[in-house]
CSV table of C-alpha atoms in Angstrom, one decimal:
chain,number,residue,atom,x,y,z
A,22,MET,CA,-45.2,10.8,-52.9
A,23,LYS,CA,-46.3,12.5,-56.1
A,24,PHE,CA,-50.2,11.9,-57.1
A,25,TRP,CA,-50.7,13.8,-60.3
A,26,SER,CA,-49.3,17.1,-61.8
A,27,GLY,CA,-51.1,18.8,-64.8
A,28,PRO,CA,-55.1,18.4,-65.7
A,29,PRO,CA,-56.7,15.5,-64.6
A,30,PRO,CA,-57.0,13.2,-67.7
A,31,SER,CA,-60.8,12.8,-68.5
A,32,ALA,CA,-62.3,10.2,-70.7
A,33,ALA,CA,-63.5,11.4,-74.2
A,34,VAL,CA,-67.2,10.5,-74.6
A,35,THR,CA,-68.7,10.3,-78.1
A,36,ILE,CA,-72.3,9.5,-79.1
A,37,ASP,CA,-73.4,7.6,-82.6
A,38,ASN,CA,-76.3,7.6,-84.1
A,39,ALA,CA,-77.5,10.4,-82.4
A,40,LEU,CA,-80.8,10.6,-84.4
A,41,GLU,CA,-82.1,7.3,-84.7
A,42,ALA,CA,-80.7,4.9,-81.9
A,43,PRO,CA,-78.0,6.9,-79.9
A,44,LYS,CA,-75.0,5.1,-78.4
A,45,ARG,CA,-72.5,6.4,-76.3
A,46,GLN,CA,-69.2,5.7,-76.3
A,47,VAL,CA,-66.6,6.1,-73.6
A,48,ASP,CA,-62.6,6.2,-74.6
A,49,VAL,CA,-61.1,5.5,-71.6
A,50,SER,CA,-57.5,4.7,-72.9
A,51,SER,CA,-56.1,8.2,-72.3
A,52,LEU,CA,-57.5,8.0,-68.7
A,53,SER,CA,-55.9,4.5,-68.2
A,54,ALA,CA,-52.7,5.5,-69.6
A,55,ALA,CA,-52.5,8.7,-67.1
A,56,LEU,CA,-53.4,6.2,-64.3
A,57,ALA,CA,-51.0,4.0,-65.2
A,58,ALA,CA,-48.1,6.4,-65.5
A,59,GLN,CA,-49.1,7.8,-62.0
A,60,ALA,CA,-49.1,4.1,-60.6
A,61,ILE,CA,-45.6,3.7,-62.2
A,62,ALA,CA,-44.3,7.1,-60.9
A,63,ARG,CA,-45.4,6.2,-57.4
A,64,GLU,CA,-43.7,2.8,-57.4
A,65,SER,CA,-40.6,4.1,-58.9
A,66,ASP,CA,-40.4,6.6,-55.7
A,67,ARG,CA,-41.3,3.9,-53.6
A,68,ILE,CA,-38.5,1.6,-54.9
A,69,SER,CA,-35.8,4.8,-55.0
A,70,THR,CA,-37.0,5.5,-51.1
A,71,MET,CA,-36.3,1.9,-50.4
A,72,GLU,CA,-33.0,1.9,-52.1
A,73,ALA,CA,-31.8,4.8,-50.1
A,74,ASP,CA,-33.0,3.2,-47.1
A,75,ILE,CA,-31.3,0.1,-47.7
A,76,ARG,CA,-28.1,2.6,-48.7
A,77,GLU,CA,-28.5,4.2,-45.3
A,78,ARG,CA,-28.8,1.2,-43.3
A,79,ALA,CA,-25.7,-0.7,-45.0
A,80,PHE,CA,-23.9,2.6,-44.5
A,81,PHE,CA,-24.6,2.7,-40.7
A,82,ASN,CA,-23.9,-0.8,-40.6
A,83,ARG,CA,-20.7,-0.5,-41.8
A,84,ARG,CA,-19.9,2.3,-39.7
A,85,LEU,CA,-21.1,0.2,-36.8
A,86,LYS,CA,-18.8,-2.7,-37.7
A,87,GLY,CA,-16.0,-0.3,-38.1
A,88,GLU,CA,-16.5,1.4,-35.0
A,89,ARG,CA,-16.8,-1.9,-32.8
A,90,PHE,CA,-13.5,-3.0,-34.5
A,91,LEU,CA,-12.0,-0.1,-33.6
A,92,ASP,CA,-12.9,-0.5,-30.1
A,93,ARG,CA,-11.6,-4.2,-29.9
A,94,ARG,CA,-8.5,-3.1,-31.4
A,95,ARG,CA,-7.9,-0.4,-28.9
A,96,GLN,CA,-9.0,-2.8,-26.2
A,97,GLU,CA,-6.5,-5.2,-27.6
A,98,ILE,CA,-3.8,-2.6,-27.3
A,99,GLU,CA,-4.8,-1.6,-23.7
A,100,ASP,CA,-4.9,-5.4,-22.6
A,101,TRP,CA,-1.5,-6.0,-24.5
A,102,GLN,CA,0.3,-2.9,-22.5
A,103,VAL,CA,-1.6,-4.1,-19.4
A,104,GLU,CA,0.0,-7.5,-19.9
A,105,GLN,CA,3.6,-5.9,-20.7
A,106,GLU,CA,3.3,-4.1,-17.6
A,107,ARG,CA,2.4,-7.1,-15.4
A,108,LEU,CA,5.7,-8.7,-17.2
A,109,LYS,CA,7.8,-5.9,-16.5
A,110,GLY,CA,6.7,-5.4,-12.9
A,111,GLN,CA,7.2,-9.5,-12.5
A,112,ALA,CA,10.6,-9.1,-14.1
A,113,GLU,CA,11.8,-6.1,-11.7
A,114,ARG,CA,10.1,-8.0,-8.4
A,115,LEU,CA,12.3,-11.3,-9.7
A,116,ARG,CA,15.2,-9.0,-10.0
A,117,ASP,CA,14.7,-7.9,-6.7
A,118,LEU,CA,14.4,-11.0,-5.0
A,119,GLU,CA,17.6,-12.0,-6.7
A,120,GLU,CA,19.3,-9.0,-5.5
A,121,ALA,CA,17.9,-9.5,-2.1
A,122,GLU,CA,19.1,-13.0,-2.1
A,123,LYS,CA,22.4,-12.9,-3.2
A,124,ALA,CA,22.9,-9.6,-0.5
A,125,ALA,CA,21.5,-12.3,1.8
A,126,GLU,CA,23.9,-14.6,1.1
A,127,ALA,CA,26.9,-12.0,0.8
A,128,GLU,CA,25.8,-11.2,4.4
A,129,ALA,CA,26.0,-14.9,5.5
A,130,ALA,CA,29.2,-15.4,4.0
A,131,LYS,CA,30.5,-12.0,5.5
A,132,LYS,CA,29.4,-13.3,8.8
A,133,ALA,CA,30.8,-17.1,8.2
A,134,ALA,CA,34.2,-15.2,7.4
A,135,ASP,CA,34.2,-13.1,10.4
A,136,LYS,CA,32.8,-15.8,12.7
A,137,ALA,CA,35.9,-17.8,11.3
A,138,ALA,CA,38.5,-15.1,11.6
A,139,ALA,CA,37.3,-14.6,15.0
A,140,GLU,CA,37.6,-18.9,16.1
A,141,LYS,CA,40.8,-18.7,14.3
A,142,ALA,CA,42.2,-15.5,16.2
A,143,GLU,CA,40.9,-17.4,19.6
A,144,ALA,CA,42.2,-20.6,18.6
A,145,GLU,CA,45.8,-18.6,17.9
A,146,LYS,CA,45.3,-16.8,20.9
A,147,GLY,CA,44.7,-19.7,23.1
A,148,ALA,CA,48.0,-21.7,21.2
A,149,THR,CA,49.7,-18.8,22.1
A,150,ASP,CA,48.6,-18.6,25.8
A,151,ASN,CA,49.2,-22.3,26.0
A,152,ALA,CA,52.6,-22.4,24.8
A,153,GLN,CA,53.5,-19.4,27.1
A,154,ALA,CA,52.0,-21.7,29.7
A,155,VAL,CA,54.3,-24.8,28.6
A,156,LYS,CA,57.4,-22.3,28.6
A,157,THR,CA,56.8,-20.9,32.0
A,158,GLU,CA,55.7,-24.2,33.8
A,159,THR,CA,58.6,-24.8,36.2
A,160,PRO,CA,59.1,-27.8,38.3
A,161,GLU,CA,57.6,-26.4,41.6
A,162,ARG,CA,54.5,-25.7,39.8
A,163,GLY,CA,54.3,-29.1,38.0
A,164,PRO,CA,51.4,-30.4,35.4
A,165,ALA,CA,48.5,-28.9,37.4
A,166,ALA,CA,49.5,-25.4,35.8
A,167,THR,CA,49.2,-27.0,32.3
A,168,ALA,CA,46.0,-29.0,33.1
A,169,ASN,CA,44.3,-25.4,33.9
A,170,ALA,CA,45.5,-24.3,30.5
A,171,PRO,CA,42.1,-23.7,28.4
A,172,PHE,CA,43.4,-25.5,25.3
A,173,ALA,CA,45.8,-28.9,24.6
A,174,ALA,CA,49.2,-28.4,23.0
A,175,ALA,CA,49.3,-27.7,19.2
A,176,PRO,CA,49.5,-30.5,17.2
A,177,ALA,CA,52.8,-31.0,14.9
A,178,PRO,CA,52.8,-29.2,11.7
A,179,LYS,CA,51.6,-31.3,8.7
A,180,SER,CA,54.2,-31.9,6.5
A,181,ASP,CA,53.8,-32.7,2.6
A,182,GLU,CA,56.3,-35.6,2.5
A,183,VAL,CA,54.6,-38.7,1.5
A,184,GLY,CA,53.9,-41.1,4.7
A,185,ALA,CA,55.2,-38.3,6.9
A,186,ASN,CA,51.6,-37.5,8.5
A,187,GLY,CA,50.5,-41.3,8.9
A,188,PRO,CA,50.3,-43.2,12.3
A,189,ARG,CA,53.3,-43.7,14.5
A,190,PRO,CA,55.2,-46.7,14.3
A,191,GLY,CA,54.2,-48.0,17.4
A,192,ALA,CA,50.8,-47.0,16.9
A,193,PRO,CA,47.9,-50.4,17.2
A,194,THR,CA,46.7,-51.4,14.0
A,195,PRO,CA,43.0,-52.8,14.1
A,196,PRO,CA,42.3,-56.3,14.1
A,197,PRO,CA,41.3,-57.8,10.6
A,198,ARG,CA,37.7,-58.0,9.3
A,199,PRO,CA,36.4,-61.4,10.0
A,200,ARG,CA,35.4,-63.3,6.7
A,201,ALA,CA,31.4,-63.8,5.8
A,202,ARG,CA,29.9,-67.4,6.0
A,203,PRO,CA,28.3,-68.9,3.4
A,204,GLN,CA,24.9,-68.6,4.0
A,205,LEU,CA,22.8,-72.0,3.5
A,206,ASP,CA,19.4,-72.3,1.8
A,207,PRO,CA,16.8,-72.6,4.8
A,208,ALA,CA,14.6,-75.1,2.6
A,209,PRO,CA,16.3,-77.1,0.3
A,210,GLY,CA,14.3,-78.9,-2.5
A,211,GLY,CA,11.1,-78.0,-0.3
A,212,LEU,CA,7.6,-77.2,-2.5
A,213,TYR,CA,7.7,-74.0,-0.2
């Protein structure tokens, strides 16, 4: 803060009628002008320091807002990357589960096919054994030998002709279905 530069102002003192009735007159205009100039200089310094402080605060506020924005933006980017990694992990996990399910289905289908092939082979083996037993049946052994066979004789092969695979002509037919009786109304014309 600047107080005063240069020689201090002085008031001019003049004396009128020094012999008869002396009157002293003090001229303070230069003193008051100097004090006013000093007050104006002090006020302008105060205003300039206040403006500098305002500019500095505005600068730091802008800088703080910018840093906060950058921090928020960086956090959003990190959150987005974490979310993308999570989604990628879920997609990979679902893909792995689908592959495991497909592999399990393929394994089950393979086991079912192996089991069907084994049953078919067993049935064919039983049919061939049964056919051999029928061929080797002699009158001495009788039908008891065929009763001990593990499987019955193989059925006749199916045909593609119309009506060829139907029932035999002498097979009994089921009785016709009885007609339904009409139902009577239990309470005709009653209130309830």
